[in-house]
mmCIF file of C-alpha atoms and ligand atoms in Angstrom:
data_model
loop_
_atom_site.group_PDB
_atom_site.id
_atom_site.type_symbol
_atom_site.label_atom_id
_atom_site.label_comp_id
_atom_site.label_asym_id
_atom_site.label_seq_id
_atom_site.Cartn_x
_atom_site.Cartn_y
_atom_site.Cartn_z
ATOM 1 C CA MET A 265 94.083 28.611 -72.590
ATOM 2 C CA GLU A 266 94.734 32.370 -72.528
ATOM 3 C CA ASN A 267 97.184 33.923 -74.838
ATOM 4 C CA LEU A 268 97.888 30.694 -76.528
ATOM 5 C CA TYR A 269 99.731 31.243 -79.905
ATOM 6 C CA ASP A 270 101.064 28.662 -82.468
ATOM 7 C CA VAL A 271 104.354 30.489 -82.570
ATOM 8 C CA VAL A 272 105.888 33.078 -80.331
ATOM 9 C CA ILE A 273 108.957 34.553 -81.798
ATOM 10 C CA ILE A 274 111.328 36.387 -79.309
ATOM 11 C CA GLY A 275 113.108 39.335 -80.953
ATOM 12 C CA ALA A 276 112.194 41.558 -83.895
ATOM 13 C CA GLY A 277 115.376 41.821 -85.748
ATOM 14 C CA PRO A 278 115.786 40.426 -89.310
ATOM 15 C CA ALA A 279 115.715 36.744 -87.931
ATOM 16 C CA GLY A 280 112.531 37.373 -85.967
ATOM 17 C CA LEU A 281 110.786 39.443 -88.736
ATOM 18 C CA SER A 282 111.626 36.798 -91.347
ATOM 19 C CA ALA A 283 110.328 34.060 -89.092
ATOM 20 C CA GLY A 284 107.216 36.062 -88.477
ATOM 21 C CA LEU A 285 106.550 36.552 -92.113
ATOM 22 C CA TYR A 286 106.974 32.681 -92.833
ATOM 23 C CA ALA A 287 104.865 31.649 -89.779
ATOM 24 C CA ALA A 288 102.099 34.182 -90.556
ATOM 25 C CA ARG A 289 102.019 33.188 -94.246
ATOM 26 C CA ALA A 290 101.497 29.627 -93.035
ATOM 27 C CA LYS A 291 98.428 30.864 -91.154
ATOM 28 C CA MET A 292 99.930 30.096 -87.926
ATOM 29 C CA LYS A 293 98.765 32.424 -85.000
ATOM 30 C CA THR A 294 102.094 34.324 -84.502
ATOM 31 C CA LEU A 295 103.414 36.777 -81.937
ATOM 32 C CA ILE A 296 106.632 38.666 -82.015
ATOM 33 C CA LEU A 297 107.971 39.929 -78.732
ATOM 34 C CA GLU A 298 110.472 42.850 -78.626
ATOM 35 C CA LYS A 299 111.956 44.435 -75.717
ATOM 36 C CA GLU A 300 113.080 47.656 -77.022
ATOM 37 C CA ARG A 301 112.643 48.668 -80.654
ATOM 38 C CA VAL A 302 111.997 46.704 -83.802
ATOM 39 C CA GLY A 303 114.999 45.917 -85.954
ATOM 40 C CA GLY A 304 117.663 44.668 -83.797
ATOM 41 C CA GLN A 305 121.346 45.624 -84.479
ATOM 42 C CA ILE A 306 120.706 46.298 -88.152
ATOM 43 C CA VAL A 307 118.944 49.605 -87.337
ATOM 44 C CA THR A 308 122.242 50.836 -85.849
ATOM 45 C CA THR A 309 123.949 50.495 -89.236
ATOM 46 C CA ASN A 310 123.542 53.043 -91.868
ATOM 47 C CA GLU A 311 124.913 51.217 -94.894
ATOM 48 C CA VAL A 312 123.647 47.782 -95.813
ATOM 49 C CA VAL A 313 125.711 46.866 -98.807
ATOM 50 C CA ASN A 314 125.905 43.116 -98.763
ATOM 51 C CA TYR A 315 122.236 42.175 -98.381
ATOM 52 C CA PRO A 316 121.116 40.870 -101.836
ATOM 53 C CA GLY A 317 118.779 43.412 -103.455
ATOM 54 C CA SER A 318 119.900 46.067 -101.092
ATOM 55 C CA ILE A 319 120.829 48.907 -103.338
ATOM 56 C CA LYS A 320 122.490 52.197 -102.998
ATOM 57 C CA ASP A 321 121.186 54.422 -100.257
ATOM 58 C CA ALA A 322 119.444 51.487 -98.503
ATOM 59 C CA THR A 323 119.868 51.810 -94.790
ATOM 60 C CA GLY A 324 119.410 49.495 -91.790
ATOM 61 C CA PRO A 325 116.270 51.376 -90.688
ATOM 62 C CA SER A 326 114.698 51.420 -94.159
ATOM 63 C CA LEU A 327 115.244 47.620 -94.634
ATOM 64 C CA VAL A 328 113.725 46.793 -91.391
ATOM 65 C CA ALA A 329 110.724 49.058 -91.937
ATOM 66 C CA ARG A 330 110.086 46.992 -95.224
ATOM 67 C CA MET A 331 110.406 43.702 -93.282
ATOM 68 C CA LEU A 332 108.067 44.926 -90.617
ATOM 69 C CA GLU A 333 105.366 46.099 -93.022
ATOM 70 C CA GLN A 334 105.614 42.755 -94.958
ATOM 71 C CA SER A 335 105.335 40.708 -91.935
ATOM 72 C CA GLU A 336 102.276 42.710 -90.462
ATOM 73 C CA GLU A 337 100.467 42.368 -93.844
ATOM 74 C CA PHE A 338 100.201 38.751 -93.215
ATOM 75 C CA GLY A 339 98.845 39.250 -89.680
ATOM 76 C CA VAL A 340 101.749 38.977 -87.349
ATOM 77 C CA GLU A 341 100.948 40.318 -83.858
ATOM 78 C CA ARG A 342 103.605 42.345 -82.069
ATOM 79 C CA LYS A 343 104.050 43.253 -78.468
ATOM 80 C CA LYS A 344 106.619 45.282 -76.620
ATOM 81 C CA ASP A 345 107.773 43.082 -73.633
ATOM 82 C CA THR A 346 110.966 41.988 -71.987
ATOM 83 C CA VAL A 347 111.133 38.196 -71.487
ATOM 84 C CA VAL A 348 112.337 37.591 -67.978
ATOM 85 C CA ASP A 349 111.824 33.765 -67.774
ATOM 86 C CA VAL A 350 110.693 30.707 -69.788
ATOM 87 C CA ASP A 351 109.305 27.384 -69.000
ATOM 88 C CA PHE A 352 110.123 25.001 -71.842
ATOM 89 C CA THR A 353 109.504 21.797 -69.818
ATOM 90 C CA GLN A 354 105.774 21.096 -70.952
ATOM 91 C CA LYS A 355 104.386 20.670 -74.406
ATOM 92 C CA ILE A 356 102.912 24.126 -74.337
ATOM 93 C CA LYS A 357 105.785 26.442 -73.654
ATOM 94 C CA VAL A 358 105.444 29.410 -71.499
ATOM 95 C CA ILE A 359 107.279 32.734 -71.934
ATOM 96 C CA LYS A 360 107.064 35.169 -69.086
ATOM 97 C CA GLY A 361 107.507 38.835 -69.901
ATOM 98 C CA GLU A 362 107.530 41.923 -67.658
ATOM 99 C CA GLN A 363 104.059 42.863 -69.027
ATOM 100 C CA GLY A 364 102.442 39.303 -69.381
ATOM 101 C CA GLU A 365 102.643 35.594 -69.944
ATOM 102 C CA TYR A 366 102.518 34.014 -73.362
ATOM 103 C CA ASN A 367 101.871 30.430 -74.203
ATOM 104 C CA ALA A 368 103.081 28.785 -77.344
ATOM 105 C CA LYS A 369 103.054 25.523 -79.208
ATOM 106 C CA ALA A 370 106.464 26.511 -80.620
ATOM 107 C CA VAL A 371 108.964 29.132 -79.799
ATOM 108 C CA ILE A 372 111.610 30.779 -81.942
ATOM 109 C CA ILE A 373 114.376 32.617 -80.078
ATOM 110 C CA ALA A 374 115.763 35.454 -82.136
ATOM 111 C CA SER A 375 116.859 37.789 -79.547
ATOM 112 C CA GLY A 376 120.293 38.354 -81.127
ATOM 113 C CA ALA A 377 123.423 39.914 -79.586
ATOM 114 C CA LYS A 378 124.355 43.090 -77.921
ATOM 115 C CA PRO A 379 127.698 45.048 -78.319
ATOM 116 C CA LYS A 380 130.464 43.970 -76.041
ATOM 117 C CA LEU A 381 132.010 46.496 -73.711
ATOM 118 C CA ILE A 382 135.811 47.392 -73.768
ATOM 119 C CA GLY A 383 135.584 46.973 -70.048
ATOM 120 C CA CYS A 384 137.646 49.932 -68.922
ATOM 121 C CA PRO A 385 136.854 52.446 -66.102
ATOM 122 C CA GLY A 386 134.713 55.220 -67.218
ATOM 123 C CA GLU A 387 133.042 53.428 -70.197
ATOM 124 C CA LYS A 388 129.850 52.711 -68.612
ATOM 125 C CA GLU A 389 129.523 56.051 -66.776
ATOM 126 C CA LEU A 390 130.239 57.990 -69.990
ATOM 127 C CA THR A 391 127.973 56.009 -72.364
ATOM 128 C CA GLY A 392 125.660 58.499 -74.040
ATOM 129 C CA LYS A 393 128.046 61.267 -72.902
ATOM 130 C CA GLY A 394 130.728 60.721 -75.593
ATOM 131 C CA VAL A 395 130.962 57.026 -75.659
ATOM 132 C CA SER A 396 128.645 55.360 -78.144
ATOM 133 C CA TYR A 397 127.947 51.943 -79.735
ATOM 134 C CA CYS A 398 125.797 53.158 -82.549
ATOM 135 C CA ALA A 399 127.497 55.423 -85.206
ATOM 136 C CA THR A 400 124.149 55.841 -87.176
ATOM 137 C CA CYS A 401 122.366 57.010 -84.008
ATOM 138 C CA ASP A 402 125.084 59.413 -82.709
ATOM 139 C CA ALA A 403 127.442 60.390 -85.498
ATOM 140 C CA ASP A 404 125.727 63.744 -85.943
ATOM 141 C CA PHE A 405 126.700 64.868 -82.421
ATOM 142 C CA PHE A 406 130.255 64.510 -83.443
ATOM 143 C CA THR A 407 130.121 66.842 -86.483
ATOM 144 C CA ASP A 408 133.474 68.493 -86.930
ATOM 145 C CA LEU A 409 134.768 66.857 -83.715
ATOM 146 C CA GLU A 410 137.449 64.150 -83.219
ATOM 147 C CA VAL A 411 136.397 60.473 -82.898
ATOM 148 C CA PHE A 412 138.146 57.386 -81.831
ATOM 149 C CA VAL A 413 136.814 54.008 -82.914
ATOM 150 C CA VAL A 414 137.979 50.982 -80.959
ATOM 151 C CA GLY A 415 138.392 47.610 -82.603
ATOM 152 C CA GLY A 416 139.874 46.223 -85.857
ATOM 153 C CA GLY A 417 136.886 44.063 -87.222
ATOM 154 C CA ASP A 418 134.307 44.748 -90.039
ATOM 155 C CA SER A 419 132.114 46.750 -87.631
ATOM 156 C CA ALA A 420 134.829 49.017 -86.341
ATOM 157 C CA VAL A 421 136.195 49.787 -89.816
ATOM 158 C CA GLU A 422 132.846 50.187 -91.473
ATOM 159 C CA GLU A 423 131.552 52.510 -88.812
ATOM 160 C CA ALA A 424 134.757 54.439 -88.807
ATOM 161 C CA LEU A 425 134.227 55.126 -92.550
ATOM 162 C CA TYR A 426 130.637 56.176 -91.811
ATOM 163 C CA LEU A 427 131.828 58.553 -89.048
ATOM 164 C CA THR A 428 134.247 60.278 -91.543
ATOM 165 C CA LYS A 429 131.118 61.900 -93.029
ATOM 166 C CA PHE A 430 130.567 63.807 -89.799
ATOM 167 C CA ALA A 431 133.777 63.982 -87.723
ATOM 168 C CA ARG A 432 136.856 66.059 -88.496
ATOM 169 C CA LYS A 433 139.071 63.132 -87.892
ATOM 170 C CA VAL A 434 138.614 59.448 -87.100
ATOM 171 C CA THR A 435 141.281 57.390 -85.282
ATOM 172 C CA ILE A 436 140.862 53.674 -85.346
ATOM 173 C CA VAL A 437 142.429 52.289 -82.145
ATOM 174 C CA HIS A 438 143.394 48.595 -82.433
ATOM 175 C CA ARG A 439 145.037 46.321 -79.958
ATOM 176 C CA ARG A 440 147.190 44.536 -82.728
ATOM 177 C CA ASP A 441 149.130 45.750 -85.775
ATOM 178 C CA GLU A 442 146.771 44.455 -88.469
ATOM 179 C CA LEU A 443 143.047 44.695 -88.963
ATOM 180 C CA ARG A 444 140.691 41.789 -88.754
ATOM 181 C CA ALA A 445 138.084 43.358 -91.177
ATOM 182 C CA ALA A 446 137.584 42.144 -94.752
ATOM 183 C CA LYS A 447 140.337 43.311 -97.161
ATOM 184 C CA SER A 448 137.770 45.295 -99.209
ATOM 185 C CA ILE A 449 136.766 47.372 -96.118
ATOM 186 C CA GLN A 450 140.371 47.761 -95.034
ATOM 187 C CA GLU A 451 141.290 49.136 -98.387
ATOM 188 C CA LYS A 452 138.610 51.850 -98.208
ATOM 189 C CA ALA A 453 139.915 52.934 -94.781
ATOM 190 C CA PHE A 454 143.490 53.023 -95.710
ATOM 191 C CA LYS A 455 142.541 55.248 -98.627
ATOM 192 C CA ASN A 456 140.442 57.602 -96.670
ATOM 193 C CA SER A 457 142.453 60.754 -95.629
ATOM 194 C CA LYS A 458 140.242 61.433 -92.516
ATOM 195 C CA ILE A 459 141.186 58.075 -90.967
ATOM 196 C CA GLU A 460 144.288 57.503 -88.892
ATOM 197 C CA PHE A 461 145.358 54.373 -86.917
ATOM 198 C CA MET A 462 146.835 53.742 -83.541
ATOM 199 C CA TRP A 463 148.146 50.155 -83.653
ATOM 200 C CA ASP A 464 148.996 47.943 -80.678
ATOM 201 C CA THR A 465 146.887 50.147 -78.492
ATOM 202 C CA GLY A 466 144.518 49.415 -75.741
ATOM 203 C CA ILE A 467 142.098 51.778 -73.884
ATOM 204 C CA GLU A 468 142.993 51.962 -70.128
ATOM 205 C CA GLU A 469 140.436 54.477 -69.049
ATOM 206 C CA ILE A 470 137.849 57.035 -70.323
ATOM 207 C CA LYS A 471 137.736 60.108 -68.239
ATOM 208 C CA GLY A 472 135.433 63.108 -68.008
ATOM 209 C CA ASP A 473 132.919 64.935 -65.745
ATOM 210 C CA GLY A 474 129.559 64.350 -67.359
ATOM 211 C CA ILE A 475 131.143 64.174 -70.879
ATOM 212 C CA VAL A 476 134.216 62.594 -72.301
ATOM 213 C CA GLU A 477 137.191 64.786 -71.784
ATOM 214 C CA SER A 478 140.213 62.461 -72.060
ATOM 215 C CA VAL A 479 141.215 58.947 -72.746
ATOM 216 C CA VAL A 480 144.134 56.890 -71.522
ATOM 217 C CA PHE A 481 145.785 54.634 -74.074
ATOM 218 C CA LYS A 482 148.505 52.042 -73.352
ATOM 219 C CA ASN A 483 150.755 50.774 -76.100
ATOM 220 C CA LYS A 484 150.672 46.825 -75.755
ATOM 221 C CA LYS A 485 154.230 46.501 -77.127
ATOM 222 C CA THR A 486 156.181 49.294 -75.359
ATOM 223 C CA GLY A 487 153.850 49.492 -72.313
ATOM 224 C CA GLU A 488 153.865 53.355 -72.755
ATOM 225 C CA VAL A 489 150.841 54.966 -71.161
ATOM 226 C CA THR A 490 149.562 58.220 -72.727
ATOM 227 C CA GLU A 491 146.610 60.471 -71.999
ATOM 228 C CA TYR A 492 144.720 62.273 -74.838
ATOM 229 C CA GLN A 493 142.982 65.387 -73.801
ATOM 230 C CA ALA A 494 140.106 66.867 -75.881
ATOM 231 C CA ASN A 495 141.146 69.934 -77.885
ATOM 232 C CA GLU A 496 140.256 72.856 -75.848
ATOM 233 C CA GLU A 497 137.989 74.528 -78.344
ATOM 234 C CA ASP A 498 135.975 71.247 -78.740
ATOM 235 C CA GLY A 499 135.798 70.400 -74.997
ATOM 236 C CA THR A 500 135.091 66.775 -75.893
ATOM 237 C CA PHE A 501 135.327 63.949 -78.609
ATOM 238 C CA GLY A 502 133.799 60.617 -79.370
ATOM 239 C CA ILE A 503 134.679 57.147 -78.420
ATOM 240 C CA PHE A 504 132.875 54.322 -80.437
ATOM 241 C CA PRO A 505 133.879 50.815 -79.170
ATOM 242 C CA PHE A 506 133.086 48.116 -81.734
ATOM 243 C CA VAL A 507 134.821 45.138 -80.085
ATOM 244 C CA GLY A 508 132.428 42.361 -81.051
ATOM 245 C CA TYR A 509 129.046 41.165 -79.657
ATOM 246 C CA GLN A 510 127.767 38.885 -77.027
ATOM 247 C CA PRO A 511 124.466 36.806 -77.372
ATOM 248 C CA LEU A 512 121.480 37.899 -75.435
ATOM 249 C CA SER A 513 120.730 34.309 -74.111
ATOM 250 C CA GLU A 514 121.044 34.862 -70.305
ATOM 251 C CA VAL A 515 117.333 34.050 -69.821
ATOM 252 C CA TYR A 516 117.705 30.655 -71.462
ATOM 253 C CA LYS A 517 120.644 29.464 -69.533
ATOM 254 C CA GLY A 518 120.043 26.050 -68.192
ATOM 255 C CA LYS A 519 116.944 25.622 -70.376
ATOM 256 C CA ILE A 520 118.513 24.951 -73.721
ATOM 257 C CA ASN A 521 121.906 23.918 -74.892
ATOM 258 C CA MET A 522 124.338 26.717 -75.599
ATOM 259 C CA ASN A 523 128.062 26.946 -75.929
ATOM 260 C CA ASP A 524 130.458 28.269 -73.339
ATOM 261 C CA VAL A 525 130.057 31.873 -74.403
ATOM 262 C CA GLY A 526 126.304 31.636 -74.575
ATOM 263 C CA TYR A 527 125.494 31.076 -78.235
ATOM 264 C CA VAL A 528 122.575 28.819 -78.749
ATOM 265 C CA ILE A 529 123.299 25.567 -80.296
ATOM 266 C CA THR A 530 120.849 24.391 -83.048
ATOM 267 C CA ASP A 531 120.854 21.876 -85.927
ATOM 268 C CA VAL A 532 120.501 22.740 -89.495
ATOM 269 C CA GLU A 533 116.694 22.966 -89.011
ATOM 270 C CA MET A 534 117.258 25.593 -86.380
ATOM 271 C CA LYS A 535 116.025 23.191 -83.685
ATOM 272 C CA THR A 536 117.485 23.471 -80.193
ATOM 273 C CA ASN A 537 117.832 20.371 -77.913
ATOM 274 C CA VAL A 538 114.223 21.146 -76.618
ATOM 275 C CA GLU A 539 111.532 19.912 -78.887
ATOM 276 C CA GLY A 540 109.398 22.838 -80.182
ATOM 277 C CA VAL A 541 112.058 25.357 -79.421
ATOM 278 C CA PHE A 542 114.024 26.879 -82.316
ATOM 279 C CA ALA A 543 116.739 29.588 -82.566
ATOM 280 C CA ALA A 544 117.415 31.870 -85.307
ATOM 281 C CA GLY A 545 119.907 34.711 -86.185
ATOM 282 C CA ASP A 546 122.884 36.167 -84.243
ATOM 283 C CA ILE A 547 122.034 34.277 -81.110
ATOM 284 C CA ARG A 548 122.983 31.021 -82.704
ATOM 285 C CA GLU A 549 126.360 29.428 -82.714
ATOM 286 C CA LYS A 550 127.441 29.889 -86.385
ATOM 287 C CA SER A 551 130.132 31.149 -88.451
ATOM 288 C CA LEU A 552 128.610 34.073 -90.415
ATOM 289 C CA ARG A 553 126.313 36.612 -88.615
ATOM 290 C CA GLN A 554 124.805 38.757 -91.346
ATOM 291 C CA VAL A 555 121.363 40.049 -92.191
ATOM 292 C CA VAL A 556 121.286 37.427 -94.987
ATOM 293 C CA THR A 557 121.949 34.488 -92.723
ATOM 294 C CA ALA A 558 119.646 35.880 -89.961
ATOM 295 C CA THR A 559 116.642 36.115 -92.397
ATOM 296 C CA ALA A 560 117.454 32.685 -93.791
ATOM 297 C CA ASP A 561 117.581 31.265 -90.230
ATOM 298 C CA GLY A 562 114.251 32.822 -89.447
ATOM 299 C CA ALA A 563 112.594 31.304 -92.445
ATOM 300 C CA ILE A 564 113.994 27.750 -91.816
ATOM 301 C CA ALA A 565 112.914 28.110 -88.152
ATOM 302 C CA ALA A 566 109.414 29.047 -88.971
ATOM 303 C CA VAL A 567 108.921 26.417 -91.576
ATOM 304 C CA ASN A 568 110.146 23.719 -89.135
ATOM 305 C CA ALA A 569 107.993 25.169 -86.251
ATOM 306 C CA GLU A 570 104.991 24.685 -88.629
ATOM 307 C CA LYS A 571 106.118 21.067 -89.353
ATOM 308 C CA TYR A 572 106.593 20.570 -85.607
ATOM 309 C CA ILE A 573 103.005 21.859 -84.789
ATOM 310 C CA GLU A 574 101.392 19.963 -87.569
ATOM 311 C CA SER A 575 102.788 16.641 -86.290
ATOM 312 C CA HIS A 576 102.492 17.248 -82.484
ATOM 313 C CA PHE A 577 99.118 19.093 -82.164
ATOM 314 C CA GLU A 578 95.775 18.287 -83.458
HETATM 315 P P1 LIG B 115 134.770 40.989 -84.578
HETATM 316 O O1 LIG B 115 134.924 40.514 -85.921
HETATM 317 O O2 LIG B 115 134.675 39.992 -83.398
HETATM 318 O O3 LIG B 115 136.035 41.964 -84.235
HETATM 319 C C1 LIG B 115 136.094 42.623 -82.986
HETATM 320 C C2 LIG B 115 137.334 43.437 -82.990
HETATM 321 O O4 LIG B 115 137.465 44.005 -81.739
HETATM 322 C C3 LIG B 115 138.551 42.666 -83.334
HETATM 323 O O5 LIG B 115 139.465 43.438 -84.111
HETATM 324 C C4 LIG B 115 139.240 42.405 -81.859
HETATM 325 O O6 LIG B 115 140.599 42.498 -81.835
HETATM 326 C C5 LIG B 115 138.674 43.689 -81.182
HETATM 327 N N1 LIG B 115 138.562 43.422 -79.728
HETATM 328 C C6 LIG B 115 137.908 42.424 -79.100
HETATM 329 N N2 LIG B 115 137.755 42.808 -77.791
HETATM 330 C C7 LIG B 115 138.492 43.789 -77.599
HETATM 331 C C8 LIG B 115 138.760 44.429 -76.358
HETATM 332 N N3 LIG B 115 138.283 44.079 -75.087
HETATM 333 N N4 LIG B 115 139.499 45.650 -76.445
HETATM 334 C C9 LIG B 115 139.940 46.154 -77.636
HETATM 335 N N5 LIG B 115 139.636 45.456 -78.956
HETATM 336 C C10 LIG B 115 138.962 44.416 -78.729
HETATM 337 O O7 LIG B 115 133.514 41.851 -84.324
HETATM 338 P P2 LIG B 115 132.620 42.818 -85.361
HETATM 339 O O8 LIG B 115 133.474 43.735 -86.254
HETATM 340 O O9 LIG B 115 131.621 43.513 -84.538
HETATM 341 O O10 LIG B 115 131.926 41.694 -86.397
HETATM 342 C C11 LIG B 115 131.206 40.742 -85.769
HETATM 343 C C12 LIG B 115 130.645 39.828 -86.905
HETATM 344 O O11 LIG B 115 129.755 40.624 -87.704
HETATM 345 C C13 LIG B 115 131.756 39.353 -87.725
HETATM 346 O O12 LIG B 115 131.463 38.050 -88.234
HETATM 347 C C14 LIG B 115 131.715 40.376 -88.861
HETATM 348 O O13 LIG B 115 132.283 39.792 -90.154
HETATM 349 C C15 LIG B 115 130.252 40.620 -89.201
HETATM 350 N N6 LIG B 115 130.146 41.996 -89.684
HETATM 351 C C16 LIG B 115 130.159 41.987 -90.958
HETATM 352 C C17 LIG B 115 129.972 43.207 -91.636
HETATM 353 C C18 LIG B 115 130.026 43.229 -93.225
HETATM 354 O O14 LIG B 115 130.122 42.188 -93.720
HETATM 355 N N7 LIG B 115 129.798 44.310 -93.770
HETATM 356 C C19 LIG B 115 129.818 44.308 -91.014
HETATM 357 C C20 LIG B 115 129.764 44.322 -89.593
HETATM 358 C C21 LIG B 115 130.038 43.132 -88.936
HETATM 359 P P3 LIG B 115 141.449 41.156 -82.565
HETATM 360 O O15 LIG B 115 141.394 41.424 -83.956
HETATM 361 O O16 LIG B 115 142.785 41.349 -81.983
HETATM 362 O O17 LIG B 115 140.746 39.859 -81.923
#
């Protein structure tokens, strides 16, 4: 059979790279498919402070580069392809990509999650034109400008802190009057003189002709609607929504069990309801989505994929 692998891993974030390392070390013929760029969401984060062994100045991209190098040393194959369909009904699983078809004795789904949109008019149109979901990638464009960060979770507050290194002023716009972020992260933000807060505030619309020029806020308590215009000299400002994530599981709908918002359900061995199909990392239904839990998931999935192959194939 052409293109037959022991394990095909879908996604090259920390979960997929860790699964790749473990699978290849176990001498399984392993392929990692990645649709865009290696690294997943962690490459959009500058600081990685809570991954054990990650010391000062460790960045998301540098951590991923080391993970990649390590997995490749053990012979993991990598291909850039977008998975458009899967057939998990037979013993040999079929993964259909835009570029080709891959067959696998076991599959590990590690395709992660993507940022959720605020969902207001103008957001999509002005993405890349003042609206950004990646502070690490785009902070530099906002050097000495004003920036609004939307959300009150760990991502919003951490990225706001990072943005203060570039922007003149960072305003965290949150729909409630208290943050969801961890207390330690909150404290740093409250102490930072460049950070201001707009509480109980939603974004109604983002406006601009080819570049962000104004944003319409609505106070959730009073109902008051205000429009903020870019400072005349600046001509623009930044909007960074960090309002959570959604799993990239559309392609597996109806093929494996998932919860009502699309997170894949597995047991503690990372097994899905389909024999030979495993899931790891942020795409799983779980309580803590971090690099450390993603890499752990990847390792567990690969070890159990190996056990599955040993017991089901000659
Ligand atoms: P999150 O914890 O789900 O927080 C999303 C934030 O956005 C919340 O404050 C939420 O408001 C707000 N929000 C949601 N939908 C909105 C909308 N349509 N309009 C405006 N605001 C909206 O997401 P996250 O901060 O991205 O974190 C995701 C996971 O990654 C969490 O488990 C987090 O702990 C983890 N994480 C950890 C770290 C770290 O440990 N250093 C860093 C980043 C992320 P409400 O509060 O009102 O719901």
